[in-house]
mmCIF file of C-alpha atoms in Angstrom:
data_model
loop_
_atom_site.group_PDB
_atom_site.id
_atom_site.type_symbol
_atom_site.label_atom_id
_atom_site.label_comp_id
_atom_site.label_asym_id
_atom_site.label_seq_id
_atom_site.Cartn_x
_atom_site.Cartn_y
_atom_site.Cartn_z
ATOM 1 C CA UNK A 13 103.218 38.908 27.292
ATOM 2 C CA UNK A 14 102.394 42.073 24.859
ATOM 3 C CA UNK A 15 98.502 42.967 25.039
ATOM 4 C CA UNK A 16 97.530 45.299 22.338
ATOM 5 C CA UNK A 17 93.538 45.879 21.614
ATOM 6 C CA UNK A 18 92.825 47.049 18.380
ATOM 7 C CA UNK A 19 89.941 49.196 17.455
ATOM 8 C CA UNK A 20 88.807 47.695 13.574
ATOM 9 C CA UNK A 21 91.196 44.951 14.172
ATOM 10 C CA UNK A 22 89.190 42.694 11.718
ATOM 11 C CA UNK A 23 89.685 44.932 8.740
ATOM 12 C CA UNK A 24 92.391 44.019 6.321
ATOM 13 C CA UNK A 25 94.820 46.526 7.466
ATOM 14 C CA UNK A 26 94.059 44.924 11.181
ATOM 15 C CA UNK A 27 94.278 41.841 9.904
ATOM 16 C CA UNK A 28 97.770 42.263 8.608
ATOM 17 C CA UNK A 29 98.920 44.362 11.720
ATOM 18 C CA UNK A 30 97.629 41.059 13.925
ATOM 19 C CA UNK A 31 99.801 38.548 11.486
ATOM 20 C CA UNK A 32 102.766 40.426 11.958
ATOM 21 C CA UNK A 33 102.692 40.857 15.664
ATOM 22 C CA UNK A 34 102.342 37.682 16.042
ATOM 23 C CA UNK A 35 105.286 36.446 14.015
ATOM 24 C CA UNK A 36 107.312 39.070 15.598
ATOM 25 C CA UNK A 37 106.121 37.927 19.559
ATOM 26 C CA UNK A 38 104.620 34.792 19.562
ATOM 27 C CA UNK A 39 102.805 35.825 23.417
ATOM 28 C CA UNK A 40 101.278 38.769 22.126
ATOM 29 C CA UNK A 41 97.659 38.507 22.929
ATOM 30 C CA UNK A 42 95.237 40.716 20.355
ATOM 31 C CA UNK A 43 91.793 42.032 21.450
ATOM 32 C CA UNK A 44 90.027 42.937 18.323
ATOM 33 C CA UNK A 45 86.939 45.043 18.471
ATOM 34 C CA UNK A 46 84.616 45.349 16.080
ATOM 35 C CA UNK A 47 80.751 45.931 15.401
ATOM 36 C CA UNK A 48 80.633 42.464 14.233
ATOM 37 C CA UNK A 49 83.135 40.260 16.682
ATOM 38 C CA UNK A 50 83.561 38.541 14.056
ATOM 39 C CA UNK A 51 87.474 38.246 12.031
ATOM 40 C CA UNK A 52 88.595 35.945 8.985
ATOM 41 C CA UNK A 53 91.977 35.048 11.007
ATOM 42 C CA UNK A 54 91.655 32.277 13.540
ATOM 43 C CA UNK A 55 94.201 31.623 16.145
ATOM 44 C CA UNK A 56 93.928 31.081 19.764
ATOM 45 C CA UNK A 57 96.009 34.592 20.411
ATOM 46 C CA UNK A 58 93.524 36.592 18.869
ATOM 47 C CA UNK A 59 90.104 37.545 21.053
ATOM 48 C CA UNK A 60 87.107 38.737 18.967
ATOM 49 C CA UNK A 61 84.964 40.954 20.501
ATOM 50 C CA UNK A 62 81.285 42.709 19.478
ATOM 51 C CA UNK A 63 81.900 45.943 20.554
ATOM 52 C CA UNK A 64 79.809 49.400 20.462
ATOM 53 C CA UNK A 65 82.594 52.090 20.769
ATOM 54 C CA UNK A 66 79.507 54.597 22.125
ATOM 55 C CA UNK A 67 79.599 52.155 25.021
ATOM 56 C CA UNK A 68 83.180 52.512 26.104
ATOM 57 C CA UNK A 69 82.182 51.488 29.910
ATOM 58 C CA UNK A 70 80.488 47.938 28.949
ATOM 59 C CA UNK A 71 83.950 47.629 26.063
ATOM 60 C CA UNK A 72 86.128 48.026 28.944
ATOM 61 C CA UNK A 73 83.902 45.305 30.645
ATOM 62 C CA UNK A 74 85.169 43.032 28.258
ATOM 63 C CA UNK A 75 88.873 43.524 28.268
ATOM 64 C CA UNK A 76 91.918 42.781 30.344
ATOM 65 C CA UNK A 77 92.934 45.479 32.947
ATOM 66 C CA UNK A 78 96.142 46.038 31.639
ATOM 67 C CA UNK A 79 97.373 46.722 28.241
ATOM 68 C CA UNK A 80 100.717 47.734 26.255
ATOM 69 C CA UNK A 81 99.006 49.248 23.221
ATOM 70 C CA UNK A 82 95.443 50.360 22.257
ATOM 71 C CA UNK A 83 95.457 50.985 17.851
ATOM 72 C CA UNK A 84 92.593 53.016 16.497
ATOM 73 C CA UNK A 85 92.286 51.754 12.899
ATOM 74 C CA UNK A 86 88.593 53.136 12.382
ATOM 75 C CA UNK A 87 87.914 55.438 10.084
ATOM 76 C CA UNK A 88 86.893 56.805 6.782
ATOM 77 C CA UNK A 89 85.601 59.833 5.035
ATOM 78 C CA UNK A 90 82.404 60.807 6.207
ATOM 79 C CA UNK A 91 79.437 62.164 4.732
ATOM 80 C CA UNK A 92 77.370 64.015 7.196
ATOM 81 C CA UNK A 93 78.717 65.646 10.427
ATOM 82 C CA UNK A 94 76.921 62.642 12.297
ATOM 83 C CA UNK A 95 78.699 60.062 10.215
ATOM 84 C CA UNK A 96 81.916 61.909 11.026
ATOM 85 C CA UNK A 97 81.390 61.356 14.699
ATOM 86 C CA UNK A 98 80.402 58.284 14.511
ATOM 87 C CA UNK A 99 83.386 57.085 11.812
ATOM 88 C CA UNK A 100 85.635 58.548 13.268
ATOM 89 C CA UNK A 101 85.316 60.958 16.525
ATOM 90 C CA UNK A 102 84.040 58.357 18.486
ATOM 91 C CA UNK A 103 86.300 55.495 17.841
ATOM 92 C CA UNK A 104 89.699 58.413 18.434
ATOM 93 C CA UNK A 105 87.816 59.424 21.992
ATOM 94 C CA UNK A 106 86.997 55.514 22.755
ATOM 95 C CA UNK A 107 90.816 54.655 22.312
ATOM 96 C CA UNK A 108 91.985 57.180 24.266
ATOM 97 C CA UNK A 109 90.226 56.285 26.959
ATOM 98 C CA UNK A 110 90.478 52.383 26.996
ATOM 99 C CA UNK A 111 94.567 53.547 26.583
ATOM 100 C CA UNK A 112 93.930 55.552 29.905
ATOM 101 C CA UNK A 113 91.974 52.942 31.628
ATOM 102 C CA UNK A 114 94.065 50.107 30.769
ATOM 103 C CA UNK A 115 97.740 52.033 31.222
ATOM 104 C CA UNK A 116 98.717 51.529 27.538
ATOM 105 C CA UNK A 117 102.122 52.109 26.451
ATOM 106 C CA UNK A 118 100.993 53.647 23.356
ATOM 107 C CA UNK A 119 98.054 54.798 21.110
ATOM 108 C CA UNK A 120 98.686 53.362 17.612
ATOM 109 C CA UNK A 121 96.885 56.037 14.987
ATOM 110 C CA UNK A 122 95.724 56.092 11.460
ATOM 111 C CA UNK A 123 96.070 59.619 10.046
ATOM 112 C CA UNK A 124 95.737 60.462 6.331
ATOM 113 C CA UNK A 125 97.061 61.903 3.482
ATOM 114 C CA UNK A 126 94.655 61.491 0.814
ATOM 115 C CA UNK A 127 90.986 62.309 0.633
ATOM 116 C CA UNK A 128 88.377 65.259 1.247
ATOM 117 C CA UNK A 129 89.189 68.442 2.584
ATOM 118 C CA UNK A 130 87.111 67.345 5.615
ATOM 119 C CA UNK A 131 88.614 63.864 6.475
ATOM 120 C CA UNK A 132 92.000 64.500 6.230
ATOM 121 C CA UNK A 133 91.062 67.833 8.962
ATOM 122 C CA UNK A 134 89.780 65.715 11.344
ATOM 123 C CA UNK A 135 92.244 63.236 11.320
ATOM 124 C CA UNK A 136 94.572 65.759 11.926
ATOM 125 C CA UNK A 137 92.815 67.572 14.480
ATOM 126 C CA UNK A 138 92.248 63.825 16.547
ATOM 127 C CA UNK A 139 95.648 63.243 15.703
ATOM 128 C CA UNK A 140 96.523 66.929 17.943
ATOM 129 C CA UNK A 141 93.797 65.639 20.238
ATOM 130 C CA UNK A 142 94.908 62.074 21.323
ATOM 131 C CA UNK A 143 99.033 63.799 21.053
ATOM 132 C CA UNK A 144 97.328 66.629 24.000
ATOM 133 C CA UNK A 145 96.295 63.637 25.906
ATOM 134 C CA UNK A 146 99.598 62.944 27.370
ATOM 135 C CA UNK A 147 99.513 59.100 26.289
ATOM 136 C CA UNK A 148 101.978 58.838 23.261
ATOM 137 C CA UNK A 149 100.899 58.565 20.201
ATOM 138 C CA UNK A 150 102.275 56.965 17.056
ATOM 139 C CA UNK A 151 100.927 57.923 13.633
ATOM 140 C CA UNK A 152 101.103 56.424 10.901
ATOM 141 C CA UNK A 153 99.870 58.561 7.380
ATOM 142 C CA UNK A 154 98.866 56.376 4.345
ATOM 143 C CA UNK A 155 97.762 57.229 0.798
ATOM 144 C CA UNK A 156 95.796 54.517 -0.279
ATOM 145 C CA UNK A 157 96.516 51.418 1.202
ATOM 146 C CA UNK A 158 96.044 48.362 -1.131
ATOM 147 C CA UNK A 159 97.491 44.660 -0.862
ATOM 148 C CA UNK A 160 96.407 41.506 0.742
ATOM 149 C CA UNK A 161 92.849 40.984 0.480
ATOM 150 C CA UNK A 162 91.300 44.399 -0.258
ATOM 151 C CA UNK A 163 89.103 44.058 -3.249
ATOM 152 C CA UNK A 164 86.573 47.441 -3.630
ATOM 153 C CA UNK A 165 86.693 49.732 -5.752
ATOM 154 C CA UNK A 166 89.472 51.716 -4.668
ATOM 155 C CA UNK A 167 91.683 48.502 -4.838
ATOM 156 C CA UNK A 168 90.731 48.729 -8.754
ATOM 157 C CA UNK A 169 92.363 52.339 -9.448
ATOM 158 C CA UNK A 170 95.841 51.132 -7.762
ATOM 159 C CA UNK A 171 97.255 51.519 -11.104
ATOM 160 C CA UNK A 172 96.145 55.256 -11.912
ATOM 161 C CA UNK A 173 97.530 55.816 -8.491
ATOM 162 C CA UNK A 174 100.852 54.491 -8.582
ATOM 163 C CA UNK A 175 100.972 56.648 -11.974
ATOM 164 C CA UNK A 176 99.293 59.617 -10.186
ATOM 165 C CA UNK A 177 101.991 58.990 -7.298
ATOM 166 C CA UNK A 178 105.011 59.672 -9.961
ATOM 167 C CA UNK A 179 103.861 63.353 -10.115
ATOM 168 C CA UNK A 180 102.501 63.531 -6.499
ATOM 169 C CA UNK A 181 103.508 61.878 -3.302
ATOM 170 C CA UNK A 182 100.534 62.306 -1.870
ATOM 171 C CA UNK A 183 98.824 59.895 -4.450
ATOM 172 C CA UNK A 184 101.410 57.038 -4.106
ATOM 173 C CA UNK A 185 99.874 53.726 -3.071
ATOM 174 C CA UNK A 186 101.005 52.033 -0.441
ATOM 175 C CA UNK A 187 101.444 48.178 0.392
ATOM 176 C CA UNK A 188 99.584 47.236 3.536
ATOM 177 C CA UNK A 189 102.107 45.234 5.120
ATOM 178 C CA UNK A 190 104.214 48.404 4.902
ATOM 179 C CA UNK A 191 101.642 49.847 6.596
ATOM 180 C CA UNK A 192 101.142 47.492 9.434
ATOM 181 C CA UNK A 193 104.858 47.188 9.108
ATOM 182 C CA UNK A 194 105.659 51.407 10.201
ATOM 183 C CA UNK A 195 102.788 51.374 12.686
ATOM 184 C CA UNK A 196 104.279 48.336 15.272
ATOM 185 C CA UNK A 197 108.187 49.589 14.449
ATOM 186 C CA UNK A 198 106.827 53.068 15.620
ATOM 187 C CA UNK A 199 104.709 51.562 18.870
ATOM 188 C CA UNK A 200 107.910 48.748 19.619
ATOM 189 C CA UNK A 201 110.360 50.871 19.441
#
């Protein structure tokens, strides 16, 4: 049986990672954490949990003591230095160390390749981070992601970025299922 805990599982790029893994391994048991516990998907292989990432001793509580893969999929561009910890330094450190604690294969990893200045240097400086930690790391590196159920307003200007993404690669949109699709190839392999 493949364990893999997923930090923002319930998001729609989560949500797609969790649909394929399952149709790939049918006993593949998926630990979502989230602020909420709550997730759209229902199926007995999937365990919601309410989760404060701050609180990585009373998270650990709540999961099994062994685990293939631990995927950070938090994150987001920030706009205060205390946002950016708590968007995404927090949930990087927390995944490392449920990975450690739990003996996980892999750390699955969202980088970036579009958005402020700022974002896209701390996702690479985690990414350098959570590499130094001597787990290994998989990375995945999207533009905008857009597909399945994503609906804000970034979802809206898919068109001016598949235009954009003639002229620039680093404007192309991409599917999420390719997404979700590159991140468990790299972590399975």
């Amino acid at each position: 049986m493949t364990t893999i805990i997923m930090l923002g599982g319930n998001g729609y790029l989560g949500r797609e990672i969790s649909r394929q893994w399952l149709a790939l391994d049918s006993q593949a048991r998926i630990y979502t954490l989230s602020r909420s516990g709550k997730n759209s998907l229902q199926d007995e292989r999937i365990i919601n949990i309410a989760a404060d990432l701050q609180e990585t001793e009373a998270v650990l509580a709540q999961l099994p003591m062994q685990a293939d893969y631990v995927l950070n999929l938090v994150g987001a561009p920030a706009k205060t230095e205390e946002q950016e910890q708590q968007i995404n330094v927090i949930p990087a450190q927390a995944a490392e160390r449920i990975a450690r604690a739990t003996g996980a294969r892999a750390i699955g990893f969202i980088g970036g390749l579009l958005g402020p200045k700022a974002f896209l240097e701390t996702k690479k400086e985690l990414t350098e981070q959570l590499r130094a930690s001597g787990i290994r790391v998989e990375v995945v590196e999207p533009t905008l992601i857009y597909g399945a159920d994503r609906s804000d307003a970034l979802a809206k200007m898919v068109p001016l970025f598949k235009f954009l993404g003639l002229f620039a690669a680093n404007m192309k949109p991409v599917l999420v299922q390719d997404v979700a699709a590159e991140l468990i190839e790299k972590l399975t392999r």
